[in-house]
Amino acid sequence: MPRVKMTCWLLSIVLALVSLSGCSSPFYESFNAAGGRLSSDRMNELRKEYPLSTGVPATINMREVSFNEVMAFGDGVVVAEVVKVLPSFRVELSTKPGTPERKVADKVRANGITSYQPEFISYQVKVNEVVTGDDVPENQV
């Protein structure tokens, strides 16, 4: 009797596996028949609405920092007045041959993705008071 039960269990498992593999085959073939990939015209059409890169990295992990945290973290804190806005500038990583940066740049270029180039804005300030840290010159960039 136990041998008959074991045989029934094994037979039911085998039948279940065979039926599952038979069900997945039509879906796989219909995926291949559909092409599995969009045409380049359709990709370009969709790219207008859904660009590869917006140029702004995701900031999901940002949080507001309290003044006390800034005081504990920074080398110095000053009270300053903005005198002049200096020209903004962009920085791009060096892409020398054989470096990981070059490999990433090649991959990005091959896929048509716009690489992220952060823009930095700098100011010339007049230091009114040094709250903590070393003294700094009165006019600082």
PDB file of C-alpha atoms in Angstrom:
ATOM      1  CA  MET A   1       0.000   0.000   0.000  1.00  0.00           C
ATOM      2  CA  PRO A   2       2.723   2.597   0.850  1.00  0.00           C
ATOM      3  CA  ARG A   3       4.457   1.771  -2.434  1.00  0.00           C
ATOM      4  CA  VAL A   4       1.254   2.481  -4.375  1.00  0.00           C
ATOM      5  CA  LYS A   5       0.876   5.878  -2.623  1.00  0.00           C
ATOM      6  CA  MET A   6       4.485   6.779  -3.437  1.00  0.00           C
ATOM      7  CA  THR A   7       3.980   5.814  -7.073  1.00  0.00           C
ATOM      8  CA  CYS A   8       0.800   7.931  -7.254  1.00  0.00           C
ATOM      9  CA  TRP A   9       2.648  10.947  -5.797  1.00  0.00           C
ATOM     10  CA  LEU A  10       5.540  10.610  -8.215  1.00  0.00           C
ATOM     11  CA  LEU A  11       3.172  10.173 -11.152  1.00  0.00           C
ATOM     12  CA  SER A  12       1.181  13.289 -10.151  1.00  0.00           C
ATOM     13  CA  ILE A  13       4.392  15.366  -9.857  1.00  0.00           C
ATOM     14  CA  VAL A  14       5.586  14.224 -13.282  1.00  0.00           C
ATOM     15  CA  LEU A  15       2.195  15.021 -14.836  1.00  0.00           C
ATOM     16  CA  ALA A  16       2.167  18.455 -13.199  1.00  0.00           C
ATOM     17  CA  LEU A  17       5.639  19.252 -14.566  1.00  0.00           C
ATOM     18  CA  VAL A  18       4.695  18.070 -18.063  1.00  0.00           C
ATOM     19  CA  SER A  19       1.513  20.158 -18.056  1.00  0.00           C
ATOM     20  CA  LEU A  20       3.373  23.256 -16.825  1.00  0.00           C
ATOM     21  CA  SER A  21       5.999  22.958 -19.523  1.00  0.00           C
ATOM     22  CA  GLY A  22       3.248  22.524 -22.139  1.00  0.00           C
ATOM     23  CA  CYS A  23       1.510  25.717 -20.956  1.00  0.00           C
ATOM     24  CA  SER A  24       4.631  27.865 -21.107  1.00  0.00           C
ATOM     25  CA  SER A  25       5.548  26.921 -24.678  1.00  0.00           C
ATOM     26  CA  PRO A  26       2.682  28.811 -26.442  1.00  0.00           C
ATOM     27  CA  PHE A  27       3.495  32.007 -24.495  1.00  0.00           C
ATOM     28  CA  TYR A  28       7.163  31.803 -25.413  1.00  0.00           C
ATOM     29  CA  GLU A  29       6.338  31.298 -29.078  1.00  0.00           C
ATOM     30  CA  SER A  30       3.836  34.187 -29.120  1.00  0.00           C
ATOM     31  CA  PHE A  31       6.500  36.454 -27.565  1.00  0.00           C
ATOM     32  CA  ASN A  32       8.949  35.521 -30.328  1.00  0.00           C
ATOM     33  CA  ALA A  33       6.274  35.932 -33.014  1.00  0.00           C
ATOM     34  CA  ALA A  34       5.594  39.474 -31.766  1.00  0.00           C
ATOM     35  CA  GLY A  35       9.245  40.311 -32.384  1.00  0.00           C
ATOM     36  CA  GLY A  36      10.177  40.790 -28.757  1.00  0.00           C
ATOM     37  CA  ARG A  37      11.633  44.212 -29.657  1.00  0.00           C
ATOM     38  CA  LEU A  38      10.194  47.497 -30.883  1.00  0.00           C
ATOM     39  CA  SER A  39      11.174  48.956 -34.231  1.00  0.00           C
ATOM     40  CA  SER A  40      13.644  51.840 -34.196  1.00  0.00           C
ATOM     41  CA  ASP A  41      10.912  54.225 -35.422  1.00  0.00           C
ATOM     42  CA  ARG A  42       8.661  53.258 -32.518  1.00  0.00           C
ATOM     43  CA  MET A  43      11.595  53.586 -30.084  1.00  0.00           C
ATOM     44  CA  ASN A  44      12.327  57.116 -31.352  1.00  0.00           C
ATOM     45  CA  GLU A  45       8.656  58.018 -31.096  1.00  0.00           C
ATOM     46  CA  LEU A  46       8.502  56.808 -27.498  1.00  0.00           C
ATOM     47  CA  ARG A  47      11.845  58.457 -26.688  1.00  0.00           C
ATOM     48  CA  LYS A  48      10.211  61.886 -27.175  1.00  0.00           C
ATOM     49  CA  GLU A  49       7.830  61.182 -24.320  1.00  0.00           C
ATOM     50  CA  TYR A  50      10.181  59.035 -22.210  1.00  0.00           C
ATOM     51  CA  PRO A  51      13.780  60.300 -22.530  1.00  0.00           C
ATOM     52  CA  LEU A  52      16.657  58.060 -21.482  1.00  0.00           C
ATOM     53  CA  SER A  53      18.054  60.664 -19.124  1.00  0.00           C
ATOM     54  CA  THR A  54      16.644  63.850 -17.717  1.00  0.00           C
ATOM     55  CA  GLY A  55      20.104  65.057 -16.724  1.00  0.00           C
ATOM     56  CA  VAL A  56      19.159  65.110 -13.047  1.00  0.00           C
ATOM     57  CA  PRO A  57      20.090  62.174 -10.822  1.00  0.00           C
ATOM     58  CA  ALA A  58      17.507  60.623  -8.545  1.00  0.00           C
ATOM     59  CA  THR A  59      17.502  62.228  -5.104  1.00  0.00           C
ATOM     60  CA  ILE A  60      15.365  59.747  -3.236  1.00  0.00           C
ATOM     61  CA  ASN A  61      17.834  59.384  -0.366  1.00  0.00           C
ATOM     62  CA  MET A  62      18.155  63.094   0.388  1.00  0.00           C
ATOM     63  CA  ARG A  63      17.016  64.503   3.679  1.00  0.00           C
ATOM     64  CA  GLU A  64      17.120  67.909   5.274  1.00  0.00           C
ATOM     65  CA  VAL A  65      20.175  68.536   7.421  1.00  0.00           C
ATOM     66  CA  SER A  66      19.865  70.535  10.628  1.00  0.00           C
ATOM     67  CA  PHE A  67      22.108  73.488  11.430  1.00  0.00           C
ATOM     68  CA  ASN A  68      23.707  71.524  14.283  1.00  0.00           C
ATOM     69  CA  GLU A  69      24.601  68.693  11.884  1.00  0.00           C
ATOM     70  CA  VAL A  70      26.214  71.201   9.525  1.00  0.00           C
ATOM     71  CA  MET A  71      28.189  72.675  12.444  1.00  0.00           C
ATOM     72  CA  ALA A  72      29.394  69.192  13.513  1.00  0.00           C
ATOM     73  CA  PHE A  73      30.229  68.072   9.969  1.00  0.00           C
ATOM     74  CA  GLY A  74      31.818  71.169   8.440  1.00  0.00           C
ATOM     75  CA  ASP A  75      35.407  72.337   8.896  1.00  0.00           C
ATOM     76  CA  GLY A  76      34.164  75.853   9.380  1.00  0.00           C
ATOM     77  CA  VAL A  77      31.012  77.944   9.329  1.00  0.00           C
ATOM     78  CA  VAL A  78      30.900  81.567   8.250  1.00  0.00           C
ATOM     79  CA  VAL A  79      28.303  84.269   7.876  1.00  0.00           C
ATOM     80  CA  ALA A  80      28.851  85.756   4.430  1.00  0.00           C
ATOM     81  CA  GLU A  81      27.269  88.094   1.921  1.00  0.00           C
ATOM     82  CA  VAL A  82      27.153  87.202  -1.794  1.00  0.00           C
ATOM     83  CA  VAL A  83      29.029  89.871  -3.738  1.00  0.00           C
ATOM     84  CA  LYS A  84      28.977  88.425  -7.250  1.00  0.00           C
ATOM     85  CA  VAL A  85      27.685  85.363  -9.112  1.00  0.00           C
ATOM     86  CA  LEU A  86      30.563  83.745 -11.014  1.00  0.00           C
ATOM     87  CA  PRO A  87      30.113  81.871 -14.330  1.00  0.00           C
ATOM     88  CA  SER A  88      28.778  78.327 -13.928  1.00  0.00           C
ATOM     89  CA  PHE A  89      30.858  75.386 -15.121  1.00  0.00           C
ATOM     90  CA  ARG A  90      30.503  71.669 -15.882  1.00  0.00           C
ATOM     91  CA  VAL A  91      32.827  68.807 -15.043  1.00  0.00           C
ATOM     92  CA  GLU A  92      33.205  65.581 -17.005  1.00  0.00           C
ATOM     93  CA  LEU A  93      35.118  62.537 -15.745  1.00  0.00           C
ATOM     94  CA  SER A  94      38.395  61.782 -17.458  1.00  0.00           C
ATOM     95  CA  THR A  95      37.913  59.000 -19.998  1.00  0.00           C
ATOM     96  CA  LYS A  96      41.431  57.782 -20.621  1.00  0.00           C
ATOM     97  CA  PRO A  97      41.655  54.480 -22.552  1.00  0.00           C
ATOM     98  CA  GLY A  98      41.578  51.376 -20.351  1.00  0.00           C
ATOM     99  CA  THR A  99      39.808  53.075 -17.417  1.00  0.00           C
ATOM    100  CA  PRO A 100      36.365  52.090 -16.091  1.00  0.00           C
ATOM    101  CA  GLU A 101      35.174  55.617 -16.885  1.00  0.00           C
ATOM    102  CA  ARG A 102      36.084  55.092 -20.566  1.00  0.00           C
ATOM    103  CA  LYS A 103      34.176  51.795 -20.679  1.00  0.00           C
ATOM    104  CA  VAL A 104      31.101  53.475 -19.201  1.00  0.00           C
ATOM    105  CA  ALA A 105      31.419  56.434 -21.602  1.00  0.00           C
ATOM    106  CA  ASP A 106      31.666  54.065 -24.587  1.00  0.00           C
ATOM    107  CA  LYS A 107      28.632  52.101 -23.409  1.00  0.00           C
ATOM    108  CA  VAL A 108      26.624  55.274 -22.814  1.00  0.00           C
ATOM    109  CA  ARG A 109      27.547  56.632 -26.255  1.00  0.00           C
ATOM    110  CA  ALA A 110      26.730  53.303 -27.957  1.00  0.00           C
ATOM    111  CA  ASN A 111      23.261  53.241 -26.369  1.00  0.00           C
ATOM    112  CA  GLY A 112      22.522  56.849 -27.251  1.00  0.00           C
ATOM    113  CA  ILE A 113      22.205  57.943 -23.635  1.00  0.00           C
ATOM    114  CA  THR A 114      23.046  61.503 -22.669  1.00  0.00           C
ATOM    115  CA  SER A 115      25.727  61.365 -19.998  1.00  0.00           C
ATOM    116  CA  TYR A 116      25.070  63.250 -16.785  1.00  0.00           C
ATOM    117  CA  GLN A 117      27.185  66.390 -16.461  1.00  0.00           C
ATOM    118  CA  PRO A 118      26.488  68.310 -13.261  1.00  0.00           C
ATOM    119  CA  GLU A 119      26.528  72.082 -13.469  1.00  0.00           C
ATOM    120  CA  PHE A 120      28.243  73.968 -10.668  1.00  0.00           C
ATOM    121  CA  ILE A 121      27.465  77.511  -9.656  1.00  0.00           C
ATOM    122  CA  SER A 122      29.987  79.502  -7.646  1.00  0.00           C
ATOM    123  CA  TYR A 123      29.766  82.828  -5.880  1.00  0.00           C
ATOM    124  CA  GLN A 124      32.200  85.435  -4.635  1.00  0.00           C
ATOM    125  CA  VAL A 125      31.294  86.261  -1.043  1.00  0.00           C
ATOM    126  CA  LYS A 126      32.316  88.790   1.579  1.00  0.00           C
ATOM    127  CA  VAL A 127      32.886  87.051   4.932  1.00  0.00           C
ATOM    128  CA  ASN A 128      31.198  89.007   7.730  1.00  0.00           C
ATOM    129  CA  GLU A 129      31.841  86.603  10.603  1.00  0.00           C
ATOM    130  CA  VAL A 130      33.666  83.319  11.213  1.00  0.00           C
ATOM    131  CA  VAL A 131      31.353  81.280  13.467  1.00  0.00           C
ATOM    132  CA  THR A 132      33.698  78.322  13.807  1.00  0.00           C
ATOM    133  CA  GLY A 133      36.868  77.134  12.118  1.00  0.00           C
ATOM    134  CA  ASP A 134      39.981  78.880  10.794  1.00  0.00           C
ATOM    135  CA  ASP A 135      39.954  82.506   9.753  1.00  0.00           C
ATOM    136  CA  VAL A 136      39.414  83.086   6.027  1.00  0.00           C
ATOM    137  CA  PRO A 137      40.167  86.059   3.803  1.00  0.00           C
ATOM    138  CA  GLU A 138      37.424  88.672   3.709  1.00  0.00           C
ATOM    139  CA  ASN A 139      36.649  88.142  -0.004  1.00  0.00           C
ATOM    140  CA  GLN A 140      36.284  84.459  -0.770  1.00  0.00           C
ATOM    141  CA  VAL A 141      35.226  82.482  -3.844  1.00  0.00           C
TER     142      VAL A 141
END
